[in-house]
Coordinates of C-alpha atoms in Angstrom, one line a residue:
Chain A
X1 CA -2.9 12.2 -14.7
X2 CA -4.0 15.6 -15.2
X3 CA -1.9 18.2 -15.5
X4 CA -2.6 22.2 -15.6
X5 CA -2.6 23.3 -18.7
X6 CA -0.9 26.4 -17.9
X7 CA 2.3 24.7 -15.8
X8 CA 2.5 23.0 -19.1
X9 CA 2.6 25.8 -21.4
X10 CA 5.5 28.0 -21.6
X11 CA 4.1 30.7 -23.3
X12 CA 0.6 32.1 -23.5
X13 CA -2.1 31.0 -26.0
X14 CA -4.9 32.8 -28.0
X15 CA -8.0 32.3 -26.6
X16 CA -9.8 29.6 -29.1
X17 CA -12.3 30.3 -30.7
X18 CA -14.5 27.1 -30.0
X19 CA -15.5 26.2 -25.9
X20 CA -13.5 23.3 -26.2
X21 CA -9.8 22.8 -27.0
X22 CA -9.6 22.2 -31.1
X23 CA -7.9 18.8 -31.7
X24 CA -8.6 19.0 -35.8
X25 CA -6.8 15.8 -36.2
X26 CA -8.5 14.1 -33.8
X27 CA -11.9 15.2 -34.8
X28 CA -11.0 14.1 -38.3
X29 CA -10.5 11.1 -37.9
X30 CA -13.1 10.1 -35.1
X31 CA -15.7 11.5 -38.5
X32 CA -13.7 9.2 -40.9
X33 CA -13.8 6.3 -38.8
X34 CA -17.8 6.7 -37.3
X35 CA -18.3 7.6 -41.0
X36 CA -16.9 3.8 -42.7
X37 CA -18.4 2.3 -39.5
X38 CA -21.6 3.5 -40.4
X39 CA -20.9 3.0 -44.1
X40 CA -20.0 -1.1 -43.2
X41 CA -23.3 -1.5 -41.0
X42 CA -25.3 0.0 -43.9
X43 CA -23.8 -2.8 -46.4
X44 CA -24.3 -5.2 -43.4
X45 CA -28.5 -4.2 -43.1
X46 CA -28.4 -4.6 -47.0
X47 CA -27.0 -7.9 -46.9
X48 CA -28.9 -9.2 -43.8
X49 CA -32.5 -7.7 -45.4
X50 CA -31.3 -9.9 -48.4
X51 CA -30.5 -12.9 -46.2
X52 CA -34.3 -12.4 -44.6
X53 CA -36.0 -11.9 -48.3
X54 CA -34.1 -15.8 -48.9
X55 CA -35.5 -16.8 -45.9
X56 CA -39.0 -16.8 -46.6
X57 CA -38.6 -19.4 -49.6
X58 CA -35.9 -21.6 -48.0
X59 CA -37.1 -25.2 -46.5
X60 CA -36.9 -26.4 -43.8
X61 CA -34.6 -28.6 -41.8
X62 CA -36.1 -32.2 -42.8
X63 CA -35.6 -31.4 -46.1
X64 CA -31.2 -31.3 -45.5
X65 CA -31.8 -34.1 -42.2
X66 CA -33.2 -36.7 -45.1
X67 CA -30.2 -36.0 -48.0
X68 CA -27.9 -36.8 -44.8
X69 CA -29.2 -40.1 -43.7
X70 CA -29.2 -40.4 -47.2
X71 CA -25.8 -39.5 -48.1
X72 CA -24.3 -41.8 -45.6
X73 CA -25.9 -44.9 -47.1
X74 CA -24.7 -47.7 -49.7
X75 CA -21.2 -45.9 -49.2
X76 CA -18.7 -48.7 -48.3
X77 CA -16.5 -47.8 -44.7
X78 CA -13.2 -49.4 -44.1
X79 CA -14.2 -48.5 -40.7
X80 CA -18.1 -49.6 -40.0
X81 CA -18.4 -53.2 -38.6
X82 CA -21.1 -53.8 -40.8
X83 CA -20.3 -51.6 -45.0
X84 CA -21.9 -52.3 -48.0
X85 CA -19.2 -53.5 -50.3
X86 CA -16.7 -54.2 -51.8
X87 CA -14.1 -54.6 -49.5
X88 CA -11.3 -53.3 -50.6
X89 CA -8.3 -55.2 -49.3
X90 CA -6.3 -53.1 -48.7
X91 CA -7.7 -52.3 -45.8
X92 CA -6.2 -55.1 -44.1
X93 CA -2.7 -53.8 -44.6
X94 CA -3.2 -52.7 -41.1
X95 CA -3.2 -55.9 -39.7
X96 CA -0.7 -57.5 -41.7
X97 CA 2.9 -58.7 -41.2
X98 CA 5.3 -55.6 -42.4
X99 CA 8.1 -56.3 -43.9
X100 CA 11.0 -54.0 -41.8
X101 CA 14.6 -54.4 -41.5
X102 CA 13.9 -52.4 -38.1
X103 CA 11.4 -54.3 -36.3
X104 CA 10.3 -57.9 -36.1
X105 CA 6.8 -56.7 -35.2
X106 CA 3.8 -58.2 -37.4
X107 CA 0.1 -57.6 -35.8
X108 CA -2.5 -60.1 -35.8
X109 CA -5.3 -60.1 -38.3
X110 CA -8.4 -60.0 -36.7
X111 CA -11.1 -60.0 -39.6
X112 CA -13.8 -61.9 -41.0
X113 CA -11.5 -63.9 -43.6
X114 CA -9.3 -66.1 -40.8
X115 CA -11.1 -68.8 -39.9
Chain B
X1 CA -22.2 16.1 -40.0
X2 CA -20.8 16.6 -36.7
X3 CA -19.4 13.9 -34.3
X4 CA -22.0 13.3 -32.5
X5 CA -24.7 13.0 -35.4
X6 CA -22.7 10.6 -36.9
X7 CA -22.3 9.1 -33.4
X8 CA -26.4 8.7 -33.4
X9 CA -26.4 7.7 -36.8
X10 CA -24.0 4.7 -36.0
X11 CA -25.8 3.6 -32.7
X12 CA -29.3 3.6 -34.9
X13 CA -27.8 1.5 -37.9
X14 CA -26.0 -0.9 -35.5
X15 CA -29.7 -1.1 -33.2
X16 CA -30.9 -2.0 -36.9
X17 CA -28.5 -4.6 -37.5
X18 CA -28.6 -6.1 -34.2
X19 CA -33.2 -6.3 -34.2
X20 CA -32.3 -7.6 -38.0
X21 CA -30.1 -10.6 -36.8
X22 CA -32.4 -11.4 -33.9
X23 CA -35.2 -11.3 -36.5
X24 CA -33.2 -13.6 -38.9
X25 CA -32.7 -16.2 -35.7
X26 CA -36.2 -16.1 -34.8
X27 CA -37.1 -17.3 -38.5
X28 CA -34.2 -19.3 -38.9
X29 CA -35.4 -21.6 -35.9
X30 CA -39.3 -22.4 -37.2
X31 CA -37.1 -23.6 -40.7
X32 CA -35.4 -26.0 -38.1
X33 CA -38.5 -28.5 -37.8
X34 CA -36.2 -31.6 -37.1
X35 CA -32.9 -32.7 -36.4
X36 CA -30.6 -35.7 -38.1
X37 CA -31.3 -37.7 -35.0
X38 CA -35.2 -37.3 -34.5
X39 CA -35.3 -37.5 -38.5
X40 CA -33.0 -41.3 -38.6
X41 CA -35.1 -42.0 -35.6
X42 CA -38.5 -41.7 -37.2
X43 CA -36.9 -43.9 -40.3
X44 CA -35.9 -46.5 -38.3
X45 CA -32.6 -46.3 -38.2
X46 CA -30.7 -47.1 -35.0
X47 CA -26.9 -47.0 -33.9
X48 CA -24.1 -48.4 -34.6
X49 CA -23.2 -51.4 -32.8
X50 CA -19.4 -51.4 -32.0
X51 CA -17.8 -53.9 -29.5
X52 CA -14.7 -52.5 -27.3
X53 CA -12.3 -53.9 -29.4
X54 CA -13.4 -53.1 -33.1
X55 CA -11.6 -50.2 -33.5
X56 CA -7.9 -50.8 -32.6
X57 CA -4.6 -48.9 -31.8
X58 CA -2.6 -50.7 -34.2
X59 CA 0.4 -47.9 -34.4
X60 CA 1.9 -45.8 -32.2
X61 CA 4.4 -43.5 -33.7
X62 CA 6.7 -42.0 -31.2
X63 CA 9.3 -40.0 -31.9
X64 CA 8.8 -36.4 -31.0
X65 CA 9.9 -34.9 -27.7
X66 CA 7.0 -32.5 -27.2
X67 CA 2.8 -32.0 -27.2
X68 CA 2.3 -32.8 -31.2
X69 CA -0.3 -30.2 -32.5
X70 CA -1.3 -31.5 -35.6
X71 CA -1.2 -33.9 -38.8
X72 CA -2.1 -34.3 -42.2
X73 CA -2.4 -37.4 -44.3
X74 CA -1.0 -37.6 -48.0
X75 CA -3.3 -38.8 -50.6
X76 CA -1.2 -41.6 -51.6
X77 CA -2.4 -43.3 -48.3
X78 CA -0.1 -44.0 -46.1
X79 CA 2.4 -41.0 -45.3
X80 CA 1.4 -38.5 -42.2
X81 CA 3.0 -35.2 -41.5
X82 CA 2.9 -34.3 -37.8
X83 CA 3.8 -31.2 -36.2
X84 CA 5.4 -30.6 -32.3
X85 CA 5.9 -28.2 -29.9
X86 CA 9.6 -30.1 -29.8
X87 CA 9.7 -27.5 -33.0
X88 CA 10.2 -30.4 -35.6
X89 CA 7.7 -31.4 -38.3
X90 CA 8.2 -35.2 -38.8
X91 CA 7.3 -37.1 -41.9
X92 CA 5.8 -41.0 -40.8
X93 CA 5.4 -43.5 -43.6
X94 CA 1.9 -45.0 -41.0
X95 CA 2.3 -48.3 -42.5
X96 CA 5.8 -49.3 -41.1
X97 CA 6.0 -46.4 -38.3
X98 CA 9.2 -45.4 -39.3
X99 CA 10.2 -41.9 -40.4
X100 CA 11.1 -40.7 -43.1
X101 CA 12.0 -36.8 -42.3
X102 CA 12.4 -35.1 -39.4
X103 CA 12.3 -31.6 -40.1
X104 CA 13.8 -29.0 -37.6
X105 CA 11.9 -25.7 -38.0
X106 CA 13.5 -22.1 -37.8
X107 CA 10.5 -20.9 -36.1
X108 CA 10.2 -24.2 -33.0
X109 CA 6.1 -22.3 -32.2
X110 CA 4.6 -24.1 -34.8
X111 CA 0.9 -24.9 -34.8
X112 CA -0.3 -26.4 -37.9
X113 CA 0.9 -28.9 -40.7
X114 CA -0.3 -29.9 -44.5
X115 CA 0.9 -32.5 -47.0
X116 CA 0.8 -31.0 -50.6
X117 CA -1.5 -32.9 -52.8
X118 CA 1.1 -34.6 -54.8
X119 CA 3.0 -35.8 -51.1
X120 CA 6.2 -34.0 -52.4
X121 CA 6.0 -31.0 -49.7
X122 CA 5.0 -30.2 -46.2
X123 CA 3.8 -26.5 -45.1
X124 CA 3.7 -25.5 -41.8
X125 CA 2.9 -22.3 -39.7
X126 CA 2.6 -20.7 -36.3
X127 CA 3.5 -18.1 -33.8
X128 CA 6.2 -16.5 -36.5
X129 CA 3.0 -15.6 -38.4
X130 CA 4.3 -16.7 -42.2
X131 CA 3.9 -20.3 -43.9
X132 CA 7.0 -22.3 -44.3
X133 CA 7.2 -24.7 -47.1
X134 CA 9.8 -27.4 -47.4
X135 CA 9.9 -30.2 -50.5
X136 CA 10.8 -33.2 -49.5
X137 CA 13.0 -34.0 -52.0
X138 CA 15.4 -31.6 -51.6
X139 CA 19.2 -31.9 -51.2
X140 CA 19.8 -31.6 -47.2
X141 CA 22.2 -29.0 -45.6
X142 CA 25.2 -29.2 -43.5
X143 CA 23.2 -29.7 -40.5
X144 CA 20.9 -32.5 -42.1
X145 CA 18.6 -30.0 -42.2
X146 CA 15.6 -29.8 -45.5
X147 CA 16.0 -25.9 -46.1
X148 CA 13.4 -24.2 -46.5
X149 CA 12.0 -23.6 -50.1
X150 CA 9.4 -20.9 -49.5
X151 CA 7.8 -18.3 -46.7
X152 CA 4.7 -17.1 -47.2
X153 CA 4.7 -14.0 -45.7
X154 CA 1.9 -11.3 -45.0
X155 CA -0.1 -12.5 -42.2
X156 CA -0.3 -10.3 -39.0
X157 CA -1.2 -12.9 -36.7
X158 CA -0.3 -16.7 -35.8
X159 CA -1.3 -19.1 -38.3
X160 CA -3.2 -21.5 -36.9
X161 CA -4.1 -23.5 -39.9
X162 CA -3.2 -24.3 -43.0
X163 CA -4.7 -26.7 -46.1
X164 CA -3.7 -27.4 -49.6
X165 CA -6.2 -26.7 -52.5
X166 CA -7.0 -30.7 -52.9
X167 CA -6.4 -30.9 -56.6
X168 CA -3.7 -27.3 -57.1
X169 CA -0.6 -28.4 -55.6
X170 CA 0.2 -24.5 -55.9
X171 CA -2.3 -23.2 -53.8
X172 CA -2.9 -23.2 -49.7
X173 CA -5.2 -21.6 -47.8
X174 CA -3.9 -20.7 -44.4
X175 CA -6.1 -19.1 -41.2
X176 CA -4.9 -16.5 -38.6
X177 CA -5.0 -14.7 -35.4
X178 CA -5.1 -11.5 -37.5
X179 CA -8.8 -12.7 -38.0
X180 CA -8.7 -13.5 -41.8
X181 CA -7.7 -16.5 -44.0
X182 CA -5.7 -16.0 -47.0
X183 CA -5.4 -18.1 -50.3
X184 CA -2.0 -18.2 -51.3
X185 CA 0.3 -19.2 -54.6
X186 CA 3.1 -21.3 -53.0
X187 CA 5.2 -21.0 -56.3
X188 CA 5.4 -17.0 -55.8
X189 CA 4.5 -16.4 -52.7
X190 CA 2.0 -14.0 -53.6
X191 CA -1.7 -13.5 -51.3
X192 CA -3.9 -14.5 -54.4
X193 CA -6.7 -13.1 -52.0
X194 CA -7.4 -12.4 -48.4
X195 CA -10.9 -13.3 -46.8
X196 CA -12.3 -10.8 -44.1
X197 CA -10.1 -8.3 -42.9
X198 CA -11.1 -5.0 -43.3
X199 CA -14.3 -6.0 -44.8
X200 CA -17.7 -6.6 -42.8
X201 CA -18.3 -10.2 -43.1
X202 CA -14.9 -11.4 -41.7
X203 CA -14.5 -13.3 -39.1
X204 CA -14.2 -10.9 -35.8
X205 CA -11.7 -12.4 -33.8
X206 CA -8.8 -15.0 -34.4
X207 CA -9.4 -18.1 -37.2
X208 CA -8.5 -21.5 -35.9
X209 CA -9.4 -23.4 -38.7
X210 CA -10.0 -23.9 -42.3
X211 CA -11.4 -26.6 -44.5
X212 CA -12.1 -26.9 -48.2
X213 CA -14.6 -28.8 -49.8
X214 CA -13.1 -31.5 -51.7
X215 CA -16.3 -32.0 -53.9
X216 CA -16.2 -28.2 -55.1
X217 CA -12.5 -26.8 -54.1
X218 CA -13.8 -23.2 -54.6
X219 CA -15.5 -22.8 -51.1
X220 CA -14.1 -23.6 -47.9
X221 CA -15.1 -22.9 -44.8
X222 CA -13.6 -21.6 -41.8
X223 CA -13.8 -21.5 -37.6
X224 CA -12.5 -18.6 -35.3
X225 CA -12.9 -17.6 -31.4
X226 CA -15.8 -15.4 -32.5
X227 CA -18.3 -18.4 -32.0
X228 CA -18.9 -18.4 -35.7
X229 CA -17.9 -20.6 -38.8
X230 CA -18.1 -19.2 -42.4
X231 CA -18.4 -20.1 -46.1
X232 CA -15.8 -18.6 -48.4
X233 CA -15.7 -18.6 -52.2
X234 CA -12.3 -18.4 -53.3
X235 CA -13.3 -16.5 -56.0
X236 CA -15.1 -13.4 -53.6
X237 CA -13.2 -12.3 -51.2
X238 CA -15.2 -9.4 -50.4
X239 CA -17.9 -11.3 -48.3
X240 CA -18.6 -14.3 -46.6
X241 CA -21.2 -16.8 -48.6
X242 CA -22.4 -17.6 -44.9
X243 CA -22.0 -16.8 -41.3
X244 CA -23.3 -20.1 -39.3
X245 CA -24.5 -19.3 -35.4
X246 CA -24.9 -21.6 -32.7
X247 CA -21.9 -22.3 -30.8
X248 CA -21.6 -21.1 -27.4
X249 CA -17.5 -20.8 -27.7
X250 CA -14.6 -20.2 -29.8
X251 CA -14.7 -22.4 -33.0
X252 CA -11.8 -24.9 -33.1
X253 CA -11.9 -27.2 -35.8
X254 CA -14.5 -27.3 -39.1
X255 CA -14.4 -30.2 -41.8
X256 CA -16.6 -30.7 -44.7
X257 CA -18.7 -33.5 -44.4
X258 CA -18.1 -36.3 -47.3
X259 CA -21.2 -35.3 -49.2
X260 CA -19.8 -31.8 -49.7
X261 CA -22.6 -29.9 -48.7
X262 CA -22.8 -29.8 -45.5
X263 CA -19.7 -29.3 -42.7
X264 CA -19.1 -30.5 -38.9
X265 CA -17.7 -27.7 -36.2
X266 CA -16.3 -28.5 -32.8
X267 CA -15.8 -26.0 -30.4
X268 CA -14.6 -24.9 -26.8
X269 CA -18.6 -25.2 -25.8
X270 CA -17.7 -29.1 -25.8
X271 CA -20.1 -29.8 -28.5
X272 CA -19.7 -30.5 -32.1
X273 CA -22.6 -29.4 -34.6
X274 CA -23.6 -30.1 -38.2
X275 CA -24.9 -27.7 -40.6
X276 CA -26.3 -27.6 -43.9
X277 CA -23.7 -25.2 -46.3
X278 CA -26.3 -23.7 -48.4
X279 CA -29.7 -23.2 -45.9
X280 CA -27.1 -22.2 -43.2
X281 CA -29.7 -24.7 -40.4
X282 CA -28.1 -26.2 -37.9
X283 CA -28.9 -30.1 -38.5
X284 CA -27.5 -31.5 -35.5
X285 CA -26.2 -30.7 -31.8
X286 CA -23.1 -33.8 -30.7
X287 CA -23.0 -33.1 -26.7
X288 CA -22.6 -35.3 -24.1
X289 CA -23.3 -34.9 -20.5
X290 CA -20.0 -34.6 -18.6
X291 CA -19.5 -35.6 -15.1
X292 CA -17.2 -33.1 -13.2
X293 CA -18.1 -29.4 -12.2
X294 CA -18.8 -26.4 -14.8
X295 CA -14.7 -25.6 -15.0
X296 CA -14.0 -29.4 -16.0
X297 CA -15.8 -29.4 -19.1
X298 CA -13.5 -30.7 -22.0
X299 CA -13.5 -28.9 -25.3
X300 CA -14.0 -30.0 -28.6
X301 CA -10.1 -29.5 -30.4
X302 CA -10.5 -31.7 -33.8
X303 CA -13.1 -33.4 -35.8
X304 CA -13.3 -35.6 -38.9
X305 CA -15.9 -37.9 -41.0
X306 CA -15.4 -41.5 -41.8
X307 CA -15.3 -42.1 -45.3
X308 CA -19.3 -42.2 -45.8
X309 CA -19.9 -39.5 -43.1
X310 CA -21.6 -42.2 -40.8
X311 CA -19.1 -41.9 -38.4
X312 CA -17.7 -38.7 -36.8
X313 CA -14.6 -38.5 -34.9
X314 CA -14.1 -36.3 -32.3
X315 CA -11.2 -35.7 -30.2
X316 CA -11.3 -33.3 -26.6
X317 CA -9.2 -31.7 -24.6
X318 CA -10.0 -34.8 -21.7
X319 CA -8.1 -37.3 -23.8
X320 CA -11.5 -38.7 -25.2
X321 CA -12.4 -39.3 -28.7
X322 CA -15.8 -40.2 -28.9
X323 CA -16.7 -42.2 -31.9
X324 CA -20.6 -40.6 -32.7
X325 CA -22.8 -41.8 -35.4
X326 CA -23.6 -38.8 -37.0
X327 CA -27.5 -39.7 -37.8
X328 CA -28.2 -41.3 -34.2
X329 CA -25.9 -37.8 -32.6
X330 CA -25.2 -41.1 -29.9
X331 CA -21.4 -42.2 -28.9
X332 CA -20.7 -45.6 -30.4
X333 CA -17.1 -45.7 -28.9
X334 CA -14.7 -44.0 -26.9
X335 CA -11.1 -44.7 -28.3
X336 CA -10.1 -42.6 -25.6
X337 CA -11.2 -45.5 -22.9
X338 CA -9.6 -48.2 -25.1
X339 CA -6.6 -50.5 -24.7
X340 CA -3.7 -47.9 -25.9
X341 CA -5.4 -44.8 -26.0
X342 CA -3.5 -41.5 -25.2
X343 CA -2.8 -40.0 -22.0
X344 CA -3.3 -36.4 -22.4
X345 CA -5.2 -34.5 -24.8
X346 CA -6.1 -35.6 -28.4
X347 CA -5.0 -32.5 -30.5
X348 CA -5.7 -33.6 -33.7
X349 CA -7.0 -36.2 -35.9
X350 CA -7.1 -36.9 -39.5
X351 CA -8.9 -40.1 -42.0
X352 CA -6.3 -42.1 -44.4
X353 CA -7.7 -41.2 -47.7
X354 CA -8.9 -44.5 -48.1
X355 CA -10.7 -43.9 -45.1
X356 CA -9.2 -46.9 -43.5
X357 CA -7.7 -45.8 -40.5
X358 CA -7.5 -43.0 -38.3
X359 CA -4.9 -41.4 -37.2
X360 CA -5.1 -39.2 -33.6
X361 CA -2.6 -37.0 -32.0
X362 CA -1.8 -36.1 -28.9
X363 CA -0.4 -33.5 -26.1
X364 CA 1.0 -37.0 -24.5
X365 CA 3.7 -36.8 -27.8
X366 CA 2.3 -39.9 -29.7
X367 CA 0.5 -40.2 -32.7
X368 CA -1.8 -43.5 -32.6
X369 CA -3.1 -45.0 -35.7
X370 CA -7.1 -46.7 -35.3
X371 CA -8.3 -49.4 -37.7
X372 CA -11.2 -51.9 -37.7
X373 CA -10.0 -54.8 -36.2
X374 CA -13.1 -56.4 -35.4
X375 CA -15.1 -58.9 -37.6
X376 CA -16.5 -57.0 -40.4
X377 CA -19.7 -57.8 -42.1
X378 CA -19.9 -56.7 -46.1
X379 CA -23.5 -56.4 -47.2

């Protein structure tokens, strides 16, 4: 809320010199901060006209699409109904009866060995 | 210079920055030719073929009183660390559902969990903004409490998430609403180094998640509320390696995918997306059309990769996890309609290191563990 300055003020002021009230504080640090701000978007253009200069000798996508169909074969998957192998067996520890002083529980195997 | 030259100067560098990231996404999109999908498509491949019942809820680990917020698997296979709103970090041998700890935290707001490498230690952090650490070995208190053994301190935010280097069981990266990550040393507490902040590549707004590569433990990568994910090397601090575009909301979960060079996201835009770690291109786009209105759409809250990346796991905020073959971008399954499946939202989600089983957790306070249960052929 706005107050008038001169209710505020107990005692007179000089005149200052500038048309506006000096807040050299203020000021300071409004320059410091635009100034590292401005610094930081420099280093940012740097970096981004960098970025575009890589650009223009990158590949494209197919080239990262193929090493990921790729990647994902001949790699045996405990959890893909059909895994190149070997099967490791302990995979089936899931399924199997648990030896627990707590529980009686056991859960059935349902796999591709019980026949 | 005088404020308001410096004021113009600022407004014409940041119009530069803004034309020269439009400019970069205009390029960046005629490098993206194809996606995974239209790519295995033209190969030949098609989907995976699950029945209902392949993948079954085998386990269901109750024990904590509140929403559980998040897990980690040990190495050794068959140990899980959960976390709870109930303010307790339990310790879960999978295998035999009991438990083997039940930690009760100082701090109850806790968010995030991680087994150390060698299974001996938990870490956890949340709203009290530090990283507790607690070996499991140690003598308990009065109370049948496990004190506390360490408190990494120096974050000015929540953590959100935390990891362990795979192969350093002294170092853990963490993530934070004070919008960086920080790589600590857990056996002095020190910040080794501290990943955005004050510098210009940071993340701009709180970091949800973190995860390292396990095929190169120097970069990781991490996913905040500013949309974005980023590459970090742990050795530069001082910038991003990358800054990956494309999601539409805050960035809730990132995981490396198994070949180590490229990384999943999932995000509040209720998609997940694949990119490639070293073009930056976004490979793939996992969404699925939701019935309900606009306000119903369920976000994406944790990801993982099956063992050979085939498979990726997602879990949302609807109680779904949609099973998607990552080279078709089709759902294969959806554990969340199965026999057993949670009741509220999946939180989290982790793969046994064997990649044998998968665990989920839940807002309904249950962990479930997920194996193949189905008939299995071995080529």
């Amino acid at each position: 809320m706005a107050t008038n300055g001169e209710d505020a003020e107990p005692e007179a002021r000089p005149q200052p010199s500038h048309p506006r009230p000096l807040r050299r504080t203020g000021d300071f640090l409004g320059k410091h901060r635009l100034s590292a701000a401005i610094s930081r978007l420099n280093q940012e253009i740097q970096y981004l006209q960098a970025e575009l200069d890589e650009i223009e000798t990158m590949k494209p996508s197919s080239e990262a699409c193929k090493a990921v169909v790729l990647s994902t074969e001949g790699k045996s998957d405990a959890l893909l109904p059909v895994t190149p192998g070997p099967e490791n067996p302990a995979w089936h520890r899931w399924f199997q009866r648990v030896p627990s002083s707590h529980s009686r529980k056991w859960w059935t195997h349902k796999g591709s060995d019980v026949s | 210079m005088s404020v308001a030259e410096l004021k113009e100067r600022h407004i014409a560098a940041t119009a530069t920055v803004n034309s020269l990231r439009e400019r970069l996404k205009q390029r960046r999109q005629l490098l993206l030719d194809t996606d995974v999908a239209a790519f295995a498509k033209s190969q030949g491949r098609s989907a995976i073929s699950f029945n209902s019942t392949d993948l079954i809820c085998c386990r269901t680990l109750q024990g904590h009183t509140g929403k559980v917020y998040s897990l980690d698997w040990t190495p050794e296979r068959n140990r899980i660390v959960s976390a709870s709103q109930d303010g307790r970090l339990i310790v879960w041998n999978a295998l035999t559902s009991q438990k083997t700890h039940a930690i009760k935290l100082q701090c109850p707001w806790v968010m995030t969990c991680a087994f150390a490498p060698n299974g001996q230690s938990v870490a956890c952090g949340g709203l009290d903004s530090a990283c507790s650490i607690f070996n499991l070995n140690s003598q308990v208190d009065r109370d049948g409490n496990i004190p506390v053994s360490r408190i990494l301190t120096g974050h000015k935010g929540y953590v959100y998430s935390c990891q362990y280097v795979p192969d350093q069981e002294t170092r853990l990266i963490t993530s934070s609403g004070d919008q960086t990550c920080v790589l600590w040393d857990v056996t002095t507490g020190q910040r080794i180094s501290v990943f955005g902040g004050e510098f210009p590549s940071g993340h701009t707004a709180d970091v949800l998640s973190v995860s390292i590569n396990s095929s190169n433990s120097n970069m990781f990568v991490s996913g905040s509320c500013d949309m974005t994910a980023r590459l970090w090397d742990t050795r530069i601090a001082s910038r991003a390696v990358g800054t990956y575009h494309g999601h539409q909301g805050d960035v809730n979960t990132v995981k490396f995918f198994p070949d180590g060079q490229r990384f999943g996201t999932g995000s509040d835009d209720s998609t997940c997306r694949l990119y490639d770690m070293r073009t930056g291109h976004q490979l793939q786009v996992y969404s699925q059309q939701h019935e309900g209105d606009d306000n119903d759409v369920p976000i994406v809250t944790s990801i993982a990769f099956s063992i050979s990346g085939r498979l990726l796991f997602a879990g949302y905020s609807s109680g779904d996890c949609y099973v998607w073959d990552t080279l078709m971008a089709e759902v294969v399954l959806n554990l969340g309609t199965s026999q057993n499946s949670h009741e509220a939202r999946i939180s989290c989600l982790g793969l046994s290191s064997d990649g044998s089983a998968l665990c989920t957790g839940s807002w309904d306070k249950n962990l479930k563990i997920w194996a193949f249960g189905g008939h299995r052929k071995v080529i």
